mmCIF file of C-alpha atoms in Angstrom:
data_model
loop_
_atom_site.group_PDB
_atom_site.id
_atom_site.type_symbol
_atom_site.label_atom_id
_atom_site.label_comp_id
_atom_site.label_asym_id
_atom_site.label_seq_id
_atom_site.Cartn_x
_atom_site.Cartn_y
_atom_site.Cartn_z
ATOM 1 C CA UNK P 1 0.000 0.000 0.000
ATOM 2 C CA UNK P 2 1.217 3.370 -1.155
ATOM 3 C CA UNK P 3 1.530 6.092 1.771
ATOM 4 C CA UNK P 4 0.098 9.329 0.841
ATOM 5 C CA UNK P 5 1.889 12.443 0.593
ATOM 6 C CA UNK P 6 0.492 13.812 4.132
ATOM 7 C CA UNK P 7 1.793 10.623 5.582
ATOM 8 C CA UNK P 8 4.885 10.888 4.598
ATOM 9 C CA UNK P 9 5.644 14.468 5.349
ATOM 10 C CA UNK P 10 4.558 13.369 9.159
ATOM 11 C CA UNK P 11 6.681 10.890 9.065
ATOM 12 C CA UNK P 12 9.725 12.370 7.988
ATOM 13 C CA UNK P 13 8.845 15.016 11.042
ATOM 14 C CA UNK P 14 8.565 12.411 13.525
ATOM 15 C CA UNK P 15 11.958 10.824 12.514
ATOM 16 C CA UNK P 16 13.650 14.333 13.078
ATOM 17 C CA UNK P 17 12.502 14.378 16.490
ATOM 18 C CA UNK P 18 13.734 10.606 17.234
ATOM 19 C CA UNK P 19 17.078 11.417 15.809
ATOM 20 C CA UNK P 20 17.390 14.497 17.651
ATOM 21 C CA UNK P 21 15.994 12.953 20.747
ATOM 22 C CA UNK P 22 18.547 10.141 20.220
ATOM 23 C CA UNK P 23 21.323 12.445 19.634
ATOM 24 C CA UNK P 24 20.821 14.534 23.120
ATOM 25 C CA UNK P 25 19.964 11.337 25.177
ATOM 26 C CA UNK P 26 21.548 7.952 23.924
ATOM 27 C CA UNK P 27 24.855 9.285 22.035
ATOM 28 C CA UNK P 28 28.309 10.318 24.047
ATOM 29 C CA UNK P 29 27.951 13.942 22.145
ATOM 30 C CA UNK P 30 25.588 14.780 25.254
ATOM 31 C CA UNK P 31 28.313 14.519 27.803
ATOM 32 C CA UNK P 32 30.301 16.694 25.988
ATOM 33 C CA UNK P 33 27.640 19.513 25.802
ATOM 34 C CA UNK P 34 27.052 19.154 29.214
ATOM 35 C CA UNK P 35 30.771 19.440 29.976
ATOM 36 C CA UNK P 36 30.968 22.581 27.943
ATOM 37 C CA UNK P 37 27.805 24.103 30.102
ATOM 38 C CA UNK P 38 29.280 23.856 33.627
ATOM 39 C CA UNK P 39 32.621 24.695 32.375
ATOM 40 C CA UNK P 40 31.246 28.085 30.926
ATOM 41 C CA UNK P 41 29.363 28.842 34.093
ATOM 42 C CA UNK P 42 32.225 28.188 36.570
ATOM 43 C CA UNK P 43 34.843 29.907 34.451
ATOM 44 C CA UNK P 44 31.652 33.024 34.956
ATOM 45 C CA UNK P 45 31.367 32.831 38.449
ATOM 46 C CA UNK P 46 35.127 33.124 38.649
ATOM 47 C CA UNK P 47 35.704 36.048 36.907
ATOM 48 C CA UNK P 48 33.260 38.134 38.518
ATOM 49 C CA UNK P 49 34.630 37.098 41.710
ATOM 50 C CA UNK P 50 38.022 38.181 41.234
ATOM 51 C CA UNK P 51 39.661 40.542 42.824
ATOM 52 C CA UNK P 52 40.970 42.491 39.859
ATOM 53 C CA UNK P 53 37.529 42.775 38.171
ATOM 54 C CA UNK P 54 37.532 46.182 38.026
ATOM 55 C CA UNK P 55 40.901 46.564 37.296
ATOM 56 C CA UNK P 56 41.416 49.198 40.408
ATOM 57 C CA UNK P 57 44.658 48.734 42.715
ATOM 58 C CA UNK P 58 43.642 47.065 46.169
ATOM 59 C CA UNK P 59 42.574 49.286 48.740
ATOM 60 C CA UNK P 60 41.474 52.273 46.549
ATOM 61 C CA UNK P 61 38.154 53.883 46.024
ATOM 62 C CA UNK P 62 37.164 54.524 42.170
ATOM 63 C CA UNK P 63 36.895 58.398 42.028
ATOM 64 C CA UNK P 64 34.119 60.550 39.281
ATOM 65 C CA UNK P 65 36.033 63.136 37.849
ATOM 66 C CA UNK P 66 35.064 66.740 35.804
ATOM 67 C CA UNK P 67 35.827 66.656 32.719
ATOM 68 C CA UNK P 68 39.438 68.514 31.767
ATOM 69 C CA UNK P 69 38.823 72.225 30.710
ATOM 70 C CA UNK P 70 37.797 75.477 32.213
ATOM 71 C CA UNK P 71 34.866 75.543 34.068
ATOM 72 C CA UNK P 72 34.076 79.510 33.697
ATOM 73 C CA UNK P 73 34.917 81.612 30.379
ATOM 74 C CA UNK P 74 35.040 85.594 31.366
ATOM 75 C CA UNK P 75 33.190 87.160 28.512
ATOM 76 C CA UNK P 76 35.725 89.560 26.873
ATOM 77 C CA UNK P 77 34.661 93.397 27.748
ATOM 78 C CA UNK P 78 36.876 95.799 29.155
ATOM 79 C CA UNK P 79 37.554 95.822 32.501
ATOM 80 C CA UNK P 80 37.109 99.768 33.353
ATOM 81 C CA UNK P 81 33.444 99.709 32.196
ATOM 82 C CA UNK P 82 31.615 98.831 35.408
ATOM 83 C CA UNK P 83 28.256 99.031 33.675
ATOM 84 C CA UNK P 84 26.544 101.156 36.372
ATOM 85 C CA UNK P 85 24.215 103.774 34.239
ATOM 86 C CA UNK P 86 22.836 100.622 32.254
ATOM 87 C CA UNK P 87 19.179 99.029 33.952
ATOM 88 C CA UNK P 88 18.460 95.326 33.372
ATOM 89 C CA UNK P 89 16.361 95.850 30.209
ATOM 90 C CA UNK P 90 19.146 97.118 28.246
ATOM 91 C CA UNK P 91 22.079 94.839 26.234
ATOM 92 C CA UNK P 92 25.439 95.390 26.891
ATOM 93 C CA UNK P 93 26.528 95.254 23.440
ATOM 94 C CA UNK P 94 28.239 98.244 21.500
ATOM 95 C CA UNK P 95 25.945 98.220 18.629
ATOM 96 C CA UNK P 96 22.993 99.202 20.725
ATOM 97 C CA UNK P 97 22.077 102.524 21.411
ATOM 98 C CA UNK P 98 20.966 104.003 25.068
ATOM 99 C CA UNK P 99 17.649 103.289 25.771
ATOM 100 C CA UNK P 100 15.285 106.032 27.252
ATOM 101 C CA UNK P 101 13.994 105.719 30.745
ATOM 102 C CA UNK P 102 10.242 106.239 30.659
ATOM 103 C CA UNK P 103 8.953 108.322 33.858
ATOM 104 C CA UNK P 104 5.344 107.268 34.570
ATOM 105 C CA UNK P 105 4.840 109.175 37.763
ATOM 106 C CA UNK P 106 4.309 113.080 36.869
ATOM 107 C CA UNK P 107 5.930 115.432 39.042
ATOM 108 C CA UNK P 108 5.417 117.198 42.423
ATOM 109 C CA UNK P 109 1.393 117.766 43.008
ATOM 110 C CA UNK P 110 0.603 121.528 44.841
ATOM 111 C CA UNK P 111 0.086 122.099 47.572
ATOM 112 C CA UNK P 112 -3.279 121.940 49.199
ATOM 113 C CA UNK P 113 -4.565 125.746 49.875
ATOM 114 C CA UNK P 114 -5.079 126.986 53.326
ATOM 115 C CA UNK P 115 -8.844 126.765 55.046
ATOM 116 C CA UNK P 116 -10.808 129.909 55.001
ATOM 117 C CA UNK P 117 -10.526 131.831 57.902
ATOM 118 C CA UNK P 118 -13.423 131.450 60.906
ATOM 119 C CA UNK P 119 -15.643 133.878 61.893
ATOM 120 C CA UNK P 120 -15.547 136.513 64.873
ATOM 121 C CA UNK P 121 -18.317 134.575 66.368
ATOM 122 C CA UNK P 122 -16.789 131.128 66.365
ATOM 123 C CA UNK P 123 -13.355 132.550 67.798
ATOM 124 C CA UNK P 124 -15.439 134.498 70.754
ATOM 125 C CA UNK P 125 -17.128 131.155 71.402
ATOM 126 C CA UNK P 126 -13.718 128.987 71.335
ATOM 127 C CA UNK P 127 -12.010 131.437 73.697
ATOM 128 C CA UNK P 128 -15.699 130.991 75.975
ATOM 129 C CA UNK P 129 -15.629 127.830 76.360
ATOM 130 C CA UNK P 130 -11.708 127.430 77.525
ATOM 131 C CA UNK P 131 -12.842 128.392 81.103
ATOM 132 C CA UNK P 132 -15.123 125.242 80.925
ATOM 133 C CA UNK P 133 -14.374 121.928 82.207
ATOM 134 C CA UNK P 134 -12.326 120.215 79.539
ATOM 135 C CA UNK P 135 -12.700 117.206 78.253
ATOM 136 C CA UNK P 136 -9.477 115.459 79.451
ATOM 137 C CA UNK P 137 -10.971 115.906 82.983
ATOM 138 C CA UNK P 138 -13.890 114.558 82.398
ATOM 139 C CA UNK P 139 -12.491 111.371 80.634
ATOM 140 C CA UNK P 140 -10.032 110.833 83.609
ATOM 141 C CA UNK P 141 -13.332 111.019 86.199
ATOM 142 C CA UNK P 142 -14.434 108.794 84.224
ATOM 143 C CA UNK P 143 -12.014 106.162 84.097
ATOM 144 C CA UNK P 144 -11.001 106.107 87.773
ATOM 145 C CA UNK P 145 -14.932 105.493 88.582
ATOM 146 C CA UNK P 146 -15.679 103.173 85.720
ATOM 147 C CA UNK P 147 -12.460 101.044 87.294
ATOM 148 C CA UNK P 148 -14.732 100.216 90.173
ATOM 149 C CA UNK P 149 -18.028 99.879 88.409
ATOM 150 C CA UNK P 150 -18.843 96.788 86.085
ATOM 151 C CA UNK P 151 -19.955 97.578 83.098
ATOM 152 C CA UNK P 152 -23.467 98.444 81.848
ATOM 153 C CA UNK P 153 -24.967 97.384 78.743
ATOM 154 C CA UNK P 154 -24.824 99.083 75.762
ATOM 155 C CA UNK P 155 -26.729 102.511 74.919
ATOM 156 C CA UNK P 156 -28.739 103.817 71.939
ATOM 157 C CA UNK P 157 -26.501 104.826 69.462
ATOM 158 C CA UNK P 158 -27.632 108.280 69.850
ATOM 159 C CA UNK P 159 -26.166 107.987 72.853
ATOM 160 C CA UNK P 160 -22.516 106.987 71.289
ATOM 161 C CA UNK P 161 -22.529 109.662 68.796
ATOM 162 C CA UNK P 162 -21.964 112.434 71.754
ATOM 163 C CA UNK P 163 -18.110 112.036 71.438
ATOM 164 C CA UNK P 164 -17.661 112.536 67.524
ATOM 165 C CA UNK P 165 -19.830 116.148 68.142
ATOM 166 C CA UNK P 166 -17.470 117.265 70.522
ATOM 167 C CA UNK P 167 -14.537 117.802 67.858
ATOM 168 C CA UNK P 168 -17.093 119.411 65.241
ATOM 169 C CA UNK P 169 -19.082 122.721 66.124
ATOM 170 C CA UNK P 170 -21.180 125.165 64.279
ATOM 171 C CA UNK P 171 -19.368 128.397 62.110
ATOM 172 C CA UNK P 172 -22.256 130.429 63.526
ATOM 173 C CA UNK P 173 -23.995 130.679 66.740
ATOM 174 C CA UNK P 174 -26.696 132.718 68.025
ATOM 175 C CA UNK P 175 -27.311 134.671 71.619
ATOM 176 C CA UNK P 176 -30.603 133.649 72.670
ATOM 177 C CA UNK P 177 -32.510 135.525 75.270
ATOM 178 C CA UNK P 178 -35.967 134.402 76.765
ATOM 179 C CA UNK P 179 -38.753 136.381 78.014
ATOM 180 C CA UNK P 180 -42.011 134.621 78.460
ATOM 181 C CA UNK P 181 -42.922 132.750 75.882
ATOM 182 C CA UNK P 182 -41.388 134.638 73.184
ATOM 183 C CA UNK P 183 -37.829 133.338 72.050
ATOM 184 C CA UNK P 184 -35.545 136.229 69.958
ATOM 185 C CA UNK P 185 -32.050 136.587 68.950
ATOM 186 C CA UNK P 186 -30.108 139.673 70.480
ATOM 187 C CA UNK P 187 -26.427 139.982 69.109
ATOM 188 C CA UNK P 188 -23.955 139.021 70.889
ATOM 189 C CA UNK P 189 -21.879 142.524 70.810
ATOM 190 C CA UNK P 190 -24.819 144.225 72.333
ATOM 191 C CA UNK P 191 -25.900 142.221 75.211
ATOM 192 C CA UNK P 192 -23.935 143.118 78.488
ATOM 193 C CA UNK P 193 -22.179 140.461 79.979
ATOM 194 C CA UNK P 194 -24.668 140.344 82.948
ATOM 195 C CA UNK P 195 -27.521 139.100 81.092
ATOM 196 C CA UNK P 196 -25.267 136.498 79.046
ATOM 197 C CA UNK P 197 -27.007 133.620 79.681
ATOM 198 C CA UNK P 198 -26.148 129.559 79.414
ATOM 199 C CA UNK P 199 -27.605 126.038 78.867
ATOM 200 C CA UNK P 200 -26.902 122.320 79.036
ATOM 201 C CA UNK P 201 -26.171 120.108 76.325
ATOM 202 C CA UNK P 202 -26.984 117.140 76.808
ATOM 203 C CA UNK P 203 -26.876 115.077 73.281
ATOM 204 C CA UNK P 204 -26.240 115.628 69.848
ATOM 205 C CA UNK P 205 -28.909 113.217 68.144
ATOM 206 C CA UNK P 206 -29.663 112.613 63.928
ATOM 207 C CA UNK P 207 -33.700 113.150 64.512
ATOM 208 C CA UNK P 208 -35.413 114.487 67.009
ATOM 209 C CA UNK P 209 -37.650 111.693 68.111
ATOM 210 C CA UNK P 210 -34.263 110.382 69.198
ATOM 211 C CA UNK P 211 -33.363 113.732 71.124
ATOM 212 C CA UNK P 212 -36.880 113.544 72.648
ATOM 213 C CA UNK P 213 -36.133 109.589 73.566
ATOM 214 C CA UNK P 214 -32.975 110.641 75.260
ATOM 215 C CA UNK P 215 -34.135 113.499 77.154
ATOM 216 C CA UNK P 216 -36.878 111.278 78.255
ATOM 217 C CA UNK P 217 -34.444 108.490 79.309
ATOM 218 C CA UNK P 218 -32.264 111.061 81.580
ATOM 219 C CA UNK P 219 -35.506 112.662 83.155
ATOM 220 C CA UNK P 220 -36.533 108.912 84.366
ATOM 221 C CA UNK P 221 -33.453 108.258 86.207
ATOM 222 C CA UNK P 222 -34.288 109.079 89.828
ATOM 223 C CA UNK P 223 -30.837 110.343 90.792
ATOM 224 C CA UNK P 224 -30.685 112.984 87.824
ATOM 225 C CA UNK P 225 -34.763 114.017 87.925
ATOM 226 C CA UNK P 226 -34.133 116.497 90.924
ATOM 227 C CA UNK P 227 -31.863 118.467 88.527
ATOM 228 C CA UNK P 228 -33.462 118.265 85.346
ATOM 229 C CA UNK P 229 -36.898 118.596 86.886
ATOM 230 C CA UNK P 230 -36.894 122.667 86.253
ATOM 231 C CA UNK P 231 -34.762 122.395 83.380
ATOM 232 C CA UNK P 232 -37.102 122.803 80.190
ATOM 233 C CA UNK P 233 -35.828 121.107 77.217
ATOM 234 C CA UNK P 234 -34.822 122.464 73.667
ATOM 235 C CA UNK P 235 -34.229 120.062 70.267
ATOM 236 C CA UNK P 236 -31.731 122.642 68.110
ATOM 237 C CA UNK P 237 -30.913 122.036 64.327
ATOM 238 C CA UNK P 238 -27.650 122.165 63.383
ATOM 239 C CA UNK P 239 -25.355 121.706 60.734
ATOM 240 C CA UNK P 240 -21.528 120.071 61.553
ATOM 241 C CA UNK P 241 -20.863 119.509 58.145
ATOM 242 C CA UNK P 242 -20.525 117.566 54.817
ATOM 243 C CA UNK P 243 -19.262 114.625 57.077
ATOM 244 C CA UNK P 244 -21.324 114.328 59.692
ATOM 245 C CA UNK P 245 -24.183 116.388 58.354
ATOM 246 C CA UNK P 246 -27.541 118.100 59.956
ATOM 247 C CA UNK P 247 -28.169 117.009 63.606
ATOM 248 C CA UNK P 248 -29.929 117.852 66.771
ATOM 249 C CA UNK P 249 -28.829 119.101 69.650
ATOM 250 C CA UNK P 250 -30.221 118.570 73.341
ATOM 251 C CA UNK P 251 -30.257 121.529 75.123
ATOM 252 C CA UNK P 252 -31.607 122.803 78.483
ATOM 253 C CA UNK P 253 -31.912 125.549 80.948
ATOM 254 C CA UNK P 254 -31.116 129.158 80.807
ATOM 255 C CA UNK P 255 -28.318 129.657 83.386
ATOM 256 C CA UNK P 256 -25.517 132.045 84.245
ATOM 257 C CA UNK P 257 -22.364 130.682 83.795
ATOM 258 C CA UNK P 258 -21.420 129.849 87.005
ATOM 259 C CA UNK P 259 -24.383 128.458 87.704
ATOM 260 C CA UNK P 260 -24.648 125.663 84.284
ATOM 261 C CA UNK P 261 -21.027 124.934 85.165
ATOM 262 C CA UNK P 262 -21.697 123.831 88.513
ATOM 263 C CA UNK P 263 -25.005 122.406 87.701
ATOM 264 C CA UNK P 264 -22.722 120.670 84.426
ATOM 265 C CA UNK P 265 -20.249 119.269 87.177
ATOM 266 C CA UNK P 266 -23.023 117.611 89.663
ATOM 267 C CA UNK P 267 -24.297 115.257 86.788
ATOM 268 C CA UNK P 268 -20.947 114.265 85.392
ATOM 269 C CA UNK P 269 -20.616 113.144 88.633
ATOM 270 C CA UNK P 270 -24.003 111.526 89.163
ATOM 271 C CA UNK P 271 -23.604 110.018 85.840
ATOM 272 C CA UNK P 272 -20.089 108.728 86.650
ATOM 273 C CA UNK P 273 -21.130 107.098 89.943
ATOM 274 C CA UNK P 274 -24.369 105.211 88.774
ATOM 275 C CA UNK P 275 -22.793 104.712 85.619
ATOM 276 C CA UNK P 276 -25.075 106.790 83.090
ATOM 277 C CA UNK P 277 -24.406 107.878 79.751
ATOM 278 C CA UNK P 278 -24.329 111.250 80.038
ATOM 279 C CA UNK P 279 -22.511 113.700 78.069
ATOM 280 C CA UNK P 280 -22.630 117.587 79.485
ATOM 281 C CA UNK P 281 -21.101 120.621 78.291
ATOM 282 C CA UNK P 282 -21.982 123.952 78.778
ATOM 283 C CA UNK P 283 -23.168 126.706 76.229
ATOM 284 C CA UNK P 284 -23.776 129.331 75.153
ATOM 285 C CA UNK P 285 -26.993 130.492 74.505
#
């Protein structure tokens, strides 16, 4: 029986592998390969291991070195030019032209012009009310009181606005004299200084349904109502300018000067002891 082509190439495939087979396991050529094999690897393992591997003397350290050359070059410019009058954003080559310095700040602004000079009625007033109690006393009443006192709670804010007043006060004031019912102005150059006469102010408030609220609030305390009791209260419009603007002032009384300056002193006092906001000075009417 004739094999078939297919039969014959598997069978000249599977004779390869038997002769091979036979080669590696049955002839003497596979001692000699596996001769060759551990002589390779030991003849390996022995040069690694040796001591001059690394072809280095014994007892020295291998050392990384720079390469040979100059590190730095010095750029060739002369050494007298310093380059001072030159800024960062200019080259230092020769070719180049100076570059101008742009200025964006202008120069020098003017001076701001003096403040208009104050009335003869403001000065008269100012020079009045030195004789007064100042206001450093009062503060340092205050503060040896208030440190045995606790502290109350807070006020109204009309209340708190009494100390920003104090450093503004009207160009213009006005003498005012009472008789009966009928307030008028008299000028201040013609009235004789015996009939000058003085008030309380208590408050400088932004409406006057605060001012009324306030007076209200110092007439109910029991230690202050036997002073304010004949005092009749005023609400006064005034202006203290574009920063603060149009506000009313709490005024009372119509006393010499003596007389609101010791009645001014009592209610610090009272105020001080029972711990009340109060704020008094005493003007001019």
């Amino acid at each position: 029986m004739q094999q078939s082509k297919w039969d014959q190439e598997r069978y000249s495939q599977e004779k390869l592998k038997l002769s091979l087979k036979e080669i590696f396991l049955k002839s003497p050529l596979r001692y000699l390969i596996s001769i060759c094999t551990v002589v390779i690897i030991l003849f390996g393992f022995w040069y690694i291991t040796e001591p001059t591997y690394n072809n280095l003397p014994a007892g020295k350290i291998p050392i990384i070195k720079p390469l040979e050359g100059p590190v730095k070059v010095r750029p060739i410019t002369n050494p007298k030019e310093n380059h001072e009058d030159k800024t960062i954003y200019q080259k230092l080559a020769e070719t180049e032209g100076s570059q101008q310095v742009e200025h964006l700040l202008g120069g020098p602004e003017e001076p701001i012009s003096r403040p208009l000079s104050l009335p003869q009625e403001f000065i008269g007033e100012f020079l009045e009310d030195k004789n007064e109690m100042s206001l450093a006393e009062l503060s340092s009443s205050k503060n040896k009181q208030e440190a045995f006192l606790p502290t109350s709670p807070t006020q109204p804010q009309a209340s708190a606005e009494l100390s920003k007043e104090e450093e503004l006060e009207e160009t213009k004031s006005t003498n005012v004299a009472i008789s009966g019912p009928n307030v008028k102005t008299i000028n201040p150059k013609d009235a004789p200084p015996s009939q000058e006469r003085y008030c309380l102010q208590l408050g400088t408030l932004k409406t006057e349904e605060q001012a009324k609220l306030e007076w209200k609030r110092l007439s109910s305390r029991q230690v202050l109502k036997p002073y304010l009791l004949n005092l009749k209260p005023e609400f006064k419009k005034v202006d203290l300018g574009n920063d603060t603007g149009v506000r009313i002032r709490l005024i009372a009384g119509s006393l010499t000067k003596k007389e609101a300056q010791h009645l001014c002193q009592e209610l610090t006092k009272l105020s001080v002891k029972h711990n009340i906001a109060l704020g008094c000075r005493v003007k001019k009417r």
